[in-house]
Amino acid sequence: MAAAAVVSSVPAGAQDLELRIGPDGVRPVIRDNDRRGPPPPRRGCDERQARAAAREAGLRDPEVVRVTPGRVIVEGYTRRGLERITFANERGCPEI
């Protein structure tokens, strides 16, 4: 009877509030309806992807030297010496 009085005393406007009765007693639980799941994956070309693309293009020991909103610059070695490749900071790391 007491639990019914507690549950009925919750205001009607509090739809995100839930009362749970368990071994630790009655406790309020606030439901978060604003959750939309995990954040979306980062878009663009991250450093790991840029190094992998530079290796595929023929660079040895590639290293990201600069990242801007528009491009990712990677340096590495070829037979002729130090080379630089620029990738667009977009999904898939297309070479510029």
XYZ file of C-alpha atoms in Angstrom:
96
model
C 0.000 0.000 0.000
C 2.853 2.386 0.807
C 4.568 1.621 -2.503
C 1.375 2.461 -4.373
C 1.250 5.820 -2.609
C 4.860 6.561 -3.618
C 4.315 5.623 -7.252
C 1.137 7.637 -7.533
C 2.809 10.705 -6.049
C 5.090 11.071 -9.073
C 3.932 14.076 -11.100
C 2.501 13.357 -14.540
C 4.996 15.666 -16.273
C 7.969 13.549 -15.177
C 7.756 10.903 -17.867
C 11.514 10.344 -17.810
C 11.420 9.270 -14.159
C 11.036 5.638 -13.201
C 10.862 4.134 -9.726
C 12.495 0.749 -9.274
C 11.842 -1.459 -6.312
C 14.617 -3.886 -5.488
C 16.645 -5.347 -2.633
C 18.108 -1.902 -1.917
C 14.654 -0.348 -1.628
C 12.842 2.114 -3.847
C 15.112 4.264 -5.974
C 14.329 6.760 -8.716
C 15.884 6.177 -12.143
C 15.970 8.994 -14.669
C 15.665 7.674 -18.214
C 17.746 9.486 -20.780
C 15.702 9.563 -23.980
C 18.210 11.850 -25.690
C 20.684 9.035 -26.278
C 21.163 8.323 -29.916
C 23.816 5.633 -29.651
C 27.560 5.978 -30.011
C 28.956 9.051 -31.728
C 29.359 8.739 -35.482
C 32.773 7.644 -36.709
C 35.238 10.364 -37.575
C 35.067 11.426 -41.137
C 38.206 12.208 -43.014
C 41.666 10.762 -43.292
C 43.272 9.893 -39.972
C 47.009 9.455 -39.509
C 46.910 5.652 -39.579
C 45.026 5.622 -42.878
C 47.369 8.236 -44.387
C 50.465 6.214 -43.450
C 48.913 3.071 -44.954
C 48.049 4.922 -48.179
C 51.607 6.308 -48.349
C 53.045 2.797 -47.960
C 50.822 1.629 -50.819
C 52.134 4.537 -52.909
C 55.706 3.330 -52.360
C 57.005 5.299 -49.367
C 59.111 3.582 -46.725
C 58.842 4.704 -43.096
C 56.016 7.172 -43.771
C 55.421 9.857 -41.162
C 52.584 12.379 -40.982
C 54.168 15.829 -40.810
C 51.096 18.063 -41.040
C 47.318 17.754 -40.748
C 45.005 20.586 -41.807
C 41.240 20.605 -42.327
C 41.825 20.153 -46.068
C 44.830 17.857 -46.347
C 47.253 15.447 -44.684
C 50.933 15.655 -45.629
C 53.087 12.531 -45.292
C 56.849 12.236 -45.742
C 58.814 9.070 -46.346
C 61.693 7.607 -48.290
C 61.898 6.228 -51.820
C 64.929 5.120 -53.826
C 65.619 8.750 -54.698
C 65.466 9.986 -51.099
C 62.943 11.919 -49.050
C 59.556 12.372 -50.749
C 56.326 14.054 -49.724
C 52.760 12.979 -50.590
C 49.646 15.059 -49.928
C 46.278 13.421 -49.292
C 42.884 15.090 -49.099
C 41.501 15.053 -45.574
C 38.450 13.104 -46.746
C 37.185 9.609 -46.291
C 39.462 7.139 -48.097
C 42.498 9.493 -48.182
C 42.542 10.323 -51.901
C 45.901 11.581 -53.153
C 46.044 15.203 -54.289
